[in-house]
Amino acid sequence: MATMHDVARLAQVSVSTVSYVLTGTRPISQATREKVLAAMAELDYQPNAMARGLASRRSRILGLLMPMDERGLGATETAFVTGAAAAASAVGYHLVLSPVGGGNLDDLRRLASQRMLDGVVLMEVQLADERVTVLQEAGVPLVLIGRTGDTTGLSYVDIDFEQTVREAVAHLVGLGHRRIVYVNHSAATLASGYGPALRTRDAFVAAMTGHGLEPVMIPAEDSAAGGRAALAAAFARTPELTAVLAMNETAIFGILGELTGRGLSVPADVSVVSMVTSPQVAELATPALTAMTSPGSALGRIAIEALVRHLDGPGHERHQQLLPCALEIRGSTAGPRRPAPVSTEPSPTSGG
Amino acid sequence: MATMHDVARLAQVSVSTVSYVLTGTRPISQATREKVLAAMAELDYQPNAMARGLASRRSRILGLLMPMDERGLGATETAFVTGAAAAASAVGYHLVLSPVGGGNLDDLRRLASQRMLDGVVLMEVQLADERVTVLQEAGVPLVLIGRTGDTTGLSYVDIDFEQTVREAVAHLVGLGHRRIVYVNHSAATLASGYGPALRTRDAFVAAMTGHGLEPVMIPAEDSAAGGRAALAAAFARTPELTAVLAMNETAIFGILGELTGRGLSVPADVSVVSMVTSPQVAELATPALTAMTSPGSALGRIAIEALVRHLDGPGHERHQQLLPCALEIRGSTAGPRRPAPVSTEPSPTSGG
DNA sequence: AATGATCGTCGAAGCGTTTCGACGAAGCGG
DNA sequence: CCGCTTCGTCGAAACGCTTCGACGATCATT
């Protein structure tokens, strides 16, 4: 393996000159540059990443930190990862995947102090997330996918849950639905402070009351069985429901199964909208699901790009951005069987 | 950030002694060790990964190389990744995720020559895969998930497609099915030398003829539409089919939809077995799919463990291992409506 | 008691870069 | 033609660690 010394010797220049050719830190004459480049080509020289990292105190490695729990990643989270990996590689950085849960903060502290990571993208952020504090204390540049409750001074990219829910509800209301049930993540997930679950809950309440409608939310375990149970609960609570809005990508197939099991057809009897869903998953269902398509890999990409911008030019400060999910109408929504008259005006009670 | 010098000074020993305490390379007396440990604790010392990597010529970073094409990762591939990440982290290595397709071999060569990766796990291996050659030439320790056509001298973990197909066919035959159609990946995928598609094809032919049955294989594009088309083709070719074996995780939902669309019920009219599938996906369908459950994260874990074993003790040579998928019977298989008599003996034509 | 081994520790030489200060050679205004 | 920048290059000092050879001291062996 050739080193800079070898290149320098062959090109008859000093080692530092070779370095300047490579990094562009100082001006180099055209003639010298070409000599050096030729020598590098001849020796098939590749800079040693470790040496470079040690001397420059920049590893060009970014971390993607995700709590890796039992059930693995959903399609949406997977898209974050692949988007981030592609983006990092495109800007000449490496991406290390680190499973660090909320539990082992010491591992995280250790990881952060190893000086191996130039910066970090944190996934699956809770509303109150100690990992953020740890990383900030360690002085590691940080971008979140998701966001904490208080985001002052933090950079993040997240889904615009408010707008997403608003559009989903508007779609259903526009079709004539009035009895809409929202199937969220589990009660435990809500209690743990999982942002998406909480934000969509609030947004749903706001959107529904904005239309003068009663917001009914049912939590569901992340499983097909959980979806079934949730649908049963929904019918118990609101027998006349005509539409379901579901946040829980896993539960939704249980919901569909249970609807079929009850002899109800989608969308003739009940319309279904899937929230924060990948097109691939939406296409799996029969009929294909009308869904709010998550900006999956874009989130990963944007997070990495914001992080790199922050590393390269320290002029840039916080990057805070919300991306809405796009409504993609497929086969699971239609007008209700007996459309009720719906005013597009907010009702008097909500005080538009 | 404290360095080894600081620790050494505080503990009143030499720098090398601190290093020996950390690495255990040479014996250190109990008294000295404690002094050093105390100093490290007091200074909150963390070794600098870059410096360590430069000096020891071991980065403790492993690469996970995957071609990142349009459609992202399926549940099975995602499981490889998470399994590998967890395993790497468990043995004190970092895992970098590198999207390197078959196209940019130069990128791969560059990556391999940077001396940043101690070893590499290669995913999505083709039967003839130039990436393997490149990495071998670069002298990078290598473990495959999947395998090339010629595996001499290579380490790999892969799914035992032969056995998996054999068991799936045996399950269906045991239920009384005789007209079984195998829905594989697309013709293009087959032509590209994608191992799983080719191996399952051959295994299917072997298993069916072993039972004295005619093997019918239909390729399908990786989409719900592809699945629909494939099922139509299957019925055109074998109108009396009673069972479908599907390799294509994406197409299978189209298959199910098309069956329902034709007024056929699963499993009463047609049984369906999904191959190399994650339980999560199998549970999404209604009825839940009888499936050959892929050893997803185990493959990733085993690959990493084999790689690390190879790095730590050079005594270990090739690791070659096949893992079968486990048959998990759910609701999509049953006996055919009019069971045909089936001999468990191989038929005379196949020459048992 | 002399002779090796073995143990525990040290100092110093790397590992392959980046980066800083310096310095000769041009280029330029006056 | 003189002093001043600017340009292009060099040598050397980091960067923070591992590892090698050496060297007393201890301990077992004859």
CSV table of N, CA and C in Angstrom, one decimal, chain B residues 174-279:
chain,number,residue,atom,x,y,z
B,174,GLY,N,-48.1,-33.0,0.9
B,174,GLY,CA,-48.7,-33.7,2.0
B,174,GLY,C,-50.2,-33.4,2.3
B,175,LEU,N,-50.6,-32.2,1.9
B,175,LEU,CA,-52.0,-31.8,2.1
B,175,LEU,C,-52.8,-32.4,0.9
B,176,GLY,N,-52.2,-32.9,-0.1
B,176,GLY,CA,-52.9,-33.5,-1.2
B,176,GLY,C,-52.8,-32.7,-2.5
B,177,HIS,N,-52.1,-31.7,-2.5
B,177,HIS,CA,-52.0,-30.9,-3.8
B,177,HIS,C,-51.1,-31.6,-4.8
B,178,ARG,N,-51.4,-31.5,-6.0
B,178,ARG,CA,-50.6,-32.0,-7.1
B,178,ARG,C,-50.3,-31.0,-8.2
B,179,ARG,N,-51.2,-30.1,-8.4
B,179,ARG,CA,-51.0,-29.0,-9.4
B,179,ARG,C,-50.5,-27.8,-8.6
B,180,ILE,N,-49.2,-27.7,-8.5
B,180,ILE,CA,-48.5,-26.6,-7.8
B,180,ILE,C,-47.8,-25.7,-8.7
B,181,VAL,N,-48.0,-24.4,-8.6
B,181,VAL,CA,-47.3,-23.4,-9.5
B,181,VAL,C,-46.3,-22.6,-8.6
B,182,TYR,N,-45.1,-22.4,-9.2
B,182,TYR,CA,-44.1,-21.7,-8.4
B,182,TYR,C,-44.0,-20.3,-9.1
B,183,VAL,N,-44.3,-19.3,-8.3
B,183,VAL,CA,-44.1,-17.9,-8.8
B,183,VAL,C,-42.8,-17.3,-8.3
B,184,ASN,N,-41.9,-17.1,-9.2
B,184,ASN,CA,-40.6,-16.7,-8.9
B,184,ASN,C,-40.4,-15.2,-9.1
B,185,HIS,N,-39.2,-14.8,-9.0
B,185,HIS,CA,-38.9,-13.4,-9.4
B,185,HIS,C,-39.0,-13.2,-10.9
B,186,SER,N,-38.7,-12.0,-11.4
B,186,SER,CA,-39.0,-11.7,-12.8
B,186,SER,C,-37.9,-12.4,-13.7
B,187,ALA,N,-38.3,-12.5,-14.9
B,187,ALA,CA,-37.4,-13.1,-15.9
B,187,ALA,C,-36.1,-12.3,-16.0
B,188,ALA,N,-36.2,-11.0,-15.9
B,188,ALA,CA,-35.0,-10.2,-15.9
B,188,ALA,C,-34.0,-10.5,-14.7
B,189,THR,N,-34.7,-10.7,-13.6
B,189,THR,CA,-33.9,-11.0,-12.4
B,189,THR,C,-33.2,-12.4,-12.5
B,190,LEU,N,-34.0,-13.3,-13.1
B,190,LEU,CA,-33.4,-14.6,-13.3
B,190,LEU,C,-32.2,-14.5,-14.3
B,191,ALA,N,-32.4,-13.8,-15.3
B,191,ALA,CA,-31.4,-13.6,-16.3
B,191,ALA,C,-30.1,-13.0,-15.8
B,192,SER,N,-30.3,-12.1,-14.8
B,192,SER,CA,-29.2,-11.4,-14.2
B,192,SER,C,-28.3,-12.3,-13.3
B,193,GLY,N,-28.8,-13.5,-13.1
B,193,GLY,CA,-28.0,-14.4,-12.3
B,193,GLY,C,-28.2,-14.2,-10.8
B,194,TYR,N,-29.4,-13.9,-10.4
B,194,TYR,CA,-29.8,-13.7,-9.0
B,194,TYR,C,-29.9,-15.1,-8.4
B,195,GLY,N,-29.0,-15.4,-7.5
B,195,GLY,CA,-28.9,-16.7,-6.9
B,195,GLY,C,-30.2,-17.3,-6.4
B,196,PRO,N,-30.9,-16.6,-5.5
B,196,PRO,CA,-32.1,-17.2,-4.9
B,196,PRO,C,-33.1,-17.6,-5.9
B,197,ALA,N,-33.3,-16.8,-7.0
B,197,ALA,CA,-34.2,-17.1,-8.0
B,197,ALA,C,-33.8,-18.4,-8.7
B,198,LEU,N,-32.6,-18.5,-9.0
B,198,LEU,CA,-32.1,-19.6,-9.8
B,198,LEU,C,-32.1,-20.9,-9.0
B,199,ARG,N,-31.7,-20.8,-7.7
B,199,ARG,CA,-31.6,-21.9,-6.9
B,199,ARG,C,-33.0,-22.5,-6.5
B,200,THR,N,-33.9,-21.6,-6.3
B,200,THR,CA,-35.2,-22.0,-5.9
B,200,THR,C,-35.9,-22.7,-7.2
B,201,ARG,N,-35.6,-22.1,-8.3
B,201,ARG,CA,-36.1,-22.7,-9.5
B,201,ARG,C,-35.7,-24.1,-9.7
B,202,ASP,N,-34.4,-24.3,-9.6
B,202,ASP,CA,-33.8,-25.7,-9.7
B,202,ASP,C,-34.4,-26.6,-8.6
B,203,ALA,N,-34.4,-26.1,-7.4
B,203,ALA,CA,-34.9,-26.9,-6.3
B,203,ALA,C,-36.4,-27.3,-6.5
B,204,PHE,N,-37.1,-26.3,-7.0
B,204,PHE,CA,-38.5,-26.6,-7.3
B,204,PHE,C,-38.7,-27.7,-8.3
B,205,VAL,N,-37.9,-27.6,-9.4
B,205,VAL,CA,-38.0,-28.7,-10.4
B,205,VAL,C,-37.6,-30.0,-9.7
B,206,ALA,N,-36.6,-30.0,-9.0
B,206,ALA,CA,-36.1,-31.3,-8.3
B,206,ALA,C,-37.2,-31.8,-7.4
B,207,ALA,N,-37.8,-30.9,-6.6
B,207,ALA,CA,-38.7,-31.4,-5.6
B,207,ALA,C,-40.0,-32.0,-6.3
B,208,MET,N,-40.5,-31.2,-7.3
B,208,MET,CA,-41.7,-31.7,-7.9
B,208,MET,C,-41.5,-33.0,-8.7
B,209,THR,N,-40.4,-33.1,-9.4
B,209,THR,CA,-40.2,-34.3,-10.2
B,209,THR,C,-39.9,-35.4,-9.2
B,210,GLY,N,-39.3,-35.1,-8.1
B,210,GLY,CA,-39.1,-36.1,-7.0
B,210,GLY,C,-40.5,-36.7,-6.6
B,211,HIS,N,-41.5,-35.9,-6.6
B,211,HIS,CA,-42.8,-36.4,-6.2
B,211,HIS,C,-43.6,-36.9,-7.4
B,212,GLY,N,-42.9,-36.9,-8.5
B,212,GLY,CA,-43.6,-37.3,-9.7
B,212,GLY,C,-44.6,-36.3,-10.3
B,213,LEU,N,-44.3,-35.1,-10.0
B,213,LEU,CA,-45.3,-34.0,-10.4
B,213,LEU,C,-44.6,-33.1,-11.4
B,214,GLU,N,-45.4,-32.4,-12.1
B,214,GLU,CA,-44.9,-31.5,-13.1
B,214,GLU,C,-44.6,-30.1,-12.5
B,215,PRO,N,-43.3,-29.7,-12.7
B,215,PRO,CA,-43.0,-28.4,-12.1
B,215,PRO,C,-43.4,-27.2,-13.1
B,216,VAL,N,-44.2,-26.3,-12.6
B,216,VAL,CA,-44.6,-25.2,-13.4
B,216,VAL,C,-44.1,-23.9,-12.7
B,217,MET,N,-43.2,-23.2,-13.4
B,217,MET,CA,-42.7,-21.9,-12.8
B,217,MET,C,-43.2,-20.7,-13.6
B,218,ILE,N,-43.6,-19.7,-12.9
B,218,ILE,CA,-44.0,-18.4,-13.6
B,218,ILE,C,-43.2,-17.3,-13.0
B,219,PRO,N,-42.5,-16.5,-13.8
B,219,PRO,CA,-41.8,-15.4,-13.3
B,219,PRO,C,-42.8,-14.2,-13.0
B,220,ALA,N,-42.5,-13.4,-12.1
B,220,ALA,CA,-43.3,-12.2,-11.8
B,220,ALA,C,-42.5,-11.0,-11.5
B,221,GLU,N,-42.9,-9.9,-12.0
B,221,GLU,CA,-42.3,-8.6,-11.6
B,221,GLU,C,-42.5,-8.4,-10.1
B,222,ASP,N,-41.6,-7.6,-9.5
B,222,ASP,CA,-41.7,-7.3,-8.1
B,222,ASP,C,-42.7,-6.3,-7.8
B,223,SER,N,-43.9,-6.6,-7.9
B,223,SER,CA,-45.0,-5.6,-7.6
B,223,SER,C,-46.3,-6.3,-7.5
B,224,ALA,N,-47.3,-5.7,-6.9
B,224,ALA,CA,-48.6,-6.3,-6.8
B,224,ALA,C,-49.1,-6.6,-8.2
B,225,ALA,N,-48.9,-5.7,-9.1
B,225,ALA,CA,-49.4,-5.9,-10.5
B,225,ALA,C,-48.7,-7.1,-11.1
B,226,GLY,N,-47.4,-7.2,-10.8
B,226,GLY,CA,-46.7,-8.4,-11.3
B,226,GLY,C,-47.3,-9.7,-10.8
B,227,GLY,N,-47.7,-9.7,-9.5
B,227,GLY,CA,-48.3,-10.9,-8.9
B,227,GLY,C,-49.6,-11.2,-9.6
B,228,ARG,N,-50.4,-10.2,-9.9
B,228,ARG,CA,-51.7,-10.4,-10.6
B,228,ARG,C,-51.4,-11.1,-11.9
B,229,ALA,N,-50.5,-10.5,-12.7
B,229,ALA,CA,-50.2,-11.0,-14.0
B,229,ALA,C,-49.7,-12.4,-13.9
B,230,ALA,N,-48.9,-12.7,-12.9
B,230,ALA,CA,-48.3,-14.0,-12.8
B,230,ALA,C,-49.4,-15.0,-12.5
B,231,LEU,N,-50.4,-14.6,-11.7
B,231,LEU,CA,-51.4,-15.6,-11.4
B,231,LEU,C,-52.3,-15.8,-12.6
B,232,ALA,N,-52.6,-14.8,-13.3
B,232,ALA,CA,-53.3,-15.0,-14.6
B,232,ALA,C,-52.6,-15.9,-15.5
B,233,ALA,N,-51.3,-15.7,-15.6
B,233,ALA,CA,-50.5,-16.6,-16.5
B,233,ALA,C,-50.5,-18.0,-15.9
B,234,ALA,N,-50.5,-18.2,-14.6
B,234,ALA,CA,-50.5,-19.5,-14.0
B,234,ALA,C,-51.8,-20.2,-14.4
B,235,PHE,N,-52.9,-19.5,-14.3
B,235,PHE,CA,-54.2,-20.1,-14.6
B,235,PHE,C,-54.3,-20.5,-16.1
B,236,ALA,N,-53.7,-19.6,-16.9
B,236,ALA,CA,-53.7,-19.9,-18.3
B,236,ALA,C,-52.9,-21.2,-18.6
B,237,ARG,N,-51.9,-21.4,-17.9
B,237,ARG,CA,-51.0,-22.5,-18.2
B,237,ARG,C,-51.5,-23.8,-17.4
B,238,THR,N,-52.0,-23.6,-16.2
B,238,THR,CA,-52.4,-24.8,-15.4
B,238,THR,C,-53.8,-24.4,-14.8
B,239,PRO,N,-54.8,-24.6,-15.6
B,239,PRO,CA,-56.2,-24.2,-15.1
B,239,PRO,C,-56.6,-24.9,-13.8
B,240,GLU,N,-56.1,-26.1,-13.6
B,240,GLU,CA,-56.5,-26.9,-12.5
B,240,GLU,C,-55.7,-26.7,-11.3
B,241,LEU,N,-54.8,-25.6,-11.2
B,241,LEU,CA,-53.9,-25.5,-10.1
B,241,LEU,C,-54.7,-25.4,-8.8
B,242,THR,N,-54.1,-25.9,-7.8
B,242,THR,CA,-54.7,-25.9,-6.4
B,242,THR,C,-53.8,-25.2,-5.4
B,243,ALA,N,-52.6,-24.9,-5.8
B,243,ALA,CA,-51.7,-24.3,-4.9
B,243,ALA,C,-50.6,-23.5,-5.6
B,244,VAL,N,-50.3,-22.4,-4.9
B,244,VAL,CA,-49.2,-21.5,-5.4
B,244,VAL,C,-48.1,-21.4,-4.3
B,245,LEU,N,-46.9,-21.5,-4.8
B,245,LEU,CA,-45.7,-21.3,-4.0
B,245,LEU,C,-45.1,-20.0,-4.5
B,246,ALA,N,-44.9,-19.0,-3.7
B,246,ALA,CA,-44.4,-17.8,-4.2
B,246,ALA,C,-43.2,-17.3,-3.5
B,247,MET,N,-42.2,-17.0,-4.3
B,247,MET,CA,-40.9,-16.5,-3.8
B,247,MET,C,-40.9,-15.0,-3.6
B,248,ASN,N,-41.7,-14.4,-4.4
B,248,ASN,CA,-41.7,-13.0,-4.6
B,248,ASN,C,-42.5,-12.3,-3.5
B,249,GLU,N,-41.9,-11.8,-2.5
B,249,GLU,CA,-42.6,-11.2,-1.3
B,249,GLU,C,-43.5,-10.0,-1.7
B,250,THR,N,-43.1,-9.3,-2.8
B,250,THR,CA,-43.9,-8.2,-3.2
B,250,THR,C,-45.1,-8.6,-4.0
B,251,ALA,N,-44.8,-9.6,-4.9
B,251,ALA,CA,-45.9,-10.0,-5.8
B,251,ALA,C,-47.0,-10.8,-5.1
B,252,ILE,N,-46.7,-11.3,-3.9
B,252,ILE,CA,-47.7,-12.2,-3.3
B,252,ILE,C,-49.0,-11.6,-3.0
B,253,PHE,N,-48.9,-10.3,-2.6
B,253,PHE,CA,-50.1,-9.6,-2.3
B,253,PHE,C,-51.0,-9.4,-3.5
B,254,GLY,N,-50.3,-9.2,-4.7
B,254,GLY,CA,-51.1,-9.1,-5.9
B,254,GLY,C,-51.7,-10.5,-6.2
B,255,ILE,N,-51.0,-11.5,-6.0
B,255,ILE,CA,-51.5,-12.9,-6.2
B,255,ILE,C,-52.8,-13.1,-5.4
B,256,LEU,N,-52.7,-12.7,-4.1
B,256,LEU,CA,-53.9,-12.9,-3.2
B,256,LEU,C,-55.1,-12.0,-3.7
B,257,GLY,N,-54.8,-10.8,-4.1
B,257,GLY,CA,-55.8,-9.9,-4.6
B,257,GLY,C,-56.5,-10.5,-5.9
B,258,GLU,N,-55.6,-11.0,-6.7
B,258,GLU,CA,-56.2,-11.6,-8.0
B,258,GLU,C,-57.0,-12.8,-7.7
B,259,LEU,N,-56.6,-13.6,-6.8
B,259,LEU,CA,-57.4,-14.8,-6.4
B,259,LEU,C,-58.8,-14.4,-5.9
B,260,THR,N,-58.8,-13.4,-5.0
B,260,THR,CA,-60.0,-12.9,-4.5
B,260,THR,C,-60.9,-12.3,-5.6
B,261,GLY,N,-60.2,-11.6,-6.5
B,261,GLY,CA,-60.9,-11.0,-7.6
B,261,GLY,C,-61.6,-12.1,-8.5
B,262,ARG,N,-60.9,-13.2,-8.6
B,262,ARG,CA,-61.5,-14.3,-9.4
B,262,ARG,C,-62.6,-15.1,-8.6
B,263,GLY,N,-62.9,-14.6,-7.5
B,263,GLY,CA,-63.9,-15.3,-6.7
B,263,GLY,C,-63.3,-16.6,-6.0
B,264,LEU,N,-62.0,-16.7,-6.0
B,264,LEU,CA,-61.4,-17.9,-5.4
B,264,LEU,C,-61.0,-17.6,-3.9
B,265,SER,N,-61.3,-18.5,-3.0
B,265,SER,CA,-60.9,-18.2,-1.7
B,265,SER,C,-59.7,-19.0,-1.3
B,266,VAL,N,-58.9,-18.4,-0.4
B,266,VAL,CA,-57.7,-19.0,0.2
B,266,VAL,C,-58.0,-19.3,1.6
B,267,PRO,N,-57.8,-20.6,2.0
B,267,PRO,CA,-57.1,-21.6,1.3
B,267,PRO,C,-58.2,-22.6,0.7
B,268,ALA,N,-59.4,-22.3,0.8
B,268,ALA,CA,-60.4,-23.3,0.3
B,268,ALA,C,-60.2,-23.7,-1.1
B,269,ASP,N,-60.1,-22.8,-2.0
B,269,ASP,CA,-59.9,-23.1,-3.4
B,269,ASP,C,-58.4,-23.2,-3.8
B,270,VAL,N,-57.6,-22.3,-3.3
B,270,VAL,CA,-56.2,-22.3,-3.7
B,270,VAL,C,-55.4,-22.1,-2.4
B,271,SER,N,-54.4,-23.0,-2.2
B,271,SER,CA,-53.5,-22.8,-1.1
B,271,SER,C,-52.3,-21.9,-1.5
B,272,VAL,N,-51.8,-21.1,-0.6
B,272,VAL,CA,-50.7,-20.3,-0.9
B,272,VAL,C,-49.6,-20.4,0.1
B,273,VAL,N,-48.4,-20.6,-0.3
B,273,VAL,CA,-47.2,-20.7,0.6
B,273,VAL,C,-46.3,-19.6,0.1
B,274,SER,N,-45.9,-18.8,1.1
B,274,SER,CA,-44.9,-17.7,0.8
B,274,SER,C,-43.5,-18.2,1.2
B,275,MET,N,-42.6,-18.0,0.3
B,275,MET,CA,-41.2,-18.4,0.6
B,275,MET,C,-40.3,-17.3,1.1
B,276,VAL,N,-39.4,-17.6,2.0
B,276,VAL,CA,-38.4,-16.6,2.4
B,276,VAL,C,-39.1,-15.3,2.8
B,277,THR,N,-39.9,-15.4,3.8
B,277,THR,CA,-40.7,-14.3,4.2
B,277,THR,C,-40.6,-14.0,5.7
B,278,SER,N,-40.7,-12.8,6.0
B,278,SER,CA,-40.7,-12.5,7.4
B,278,SER,C,-42.0,-12.7,8.0
B,279,PRO,N,-42.1,-13.1,9.3
B,279,PRO,CA,-43.4,-13.3,10.0
B,279,PRO,C,-44.2,-12.0,9.9
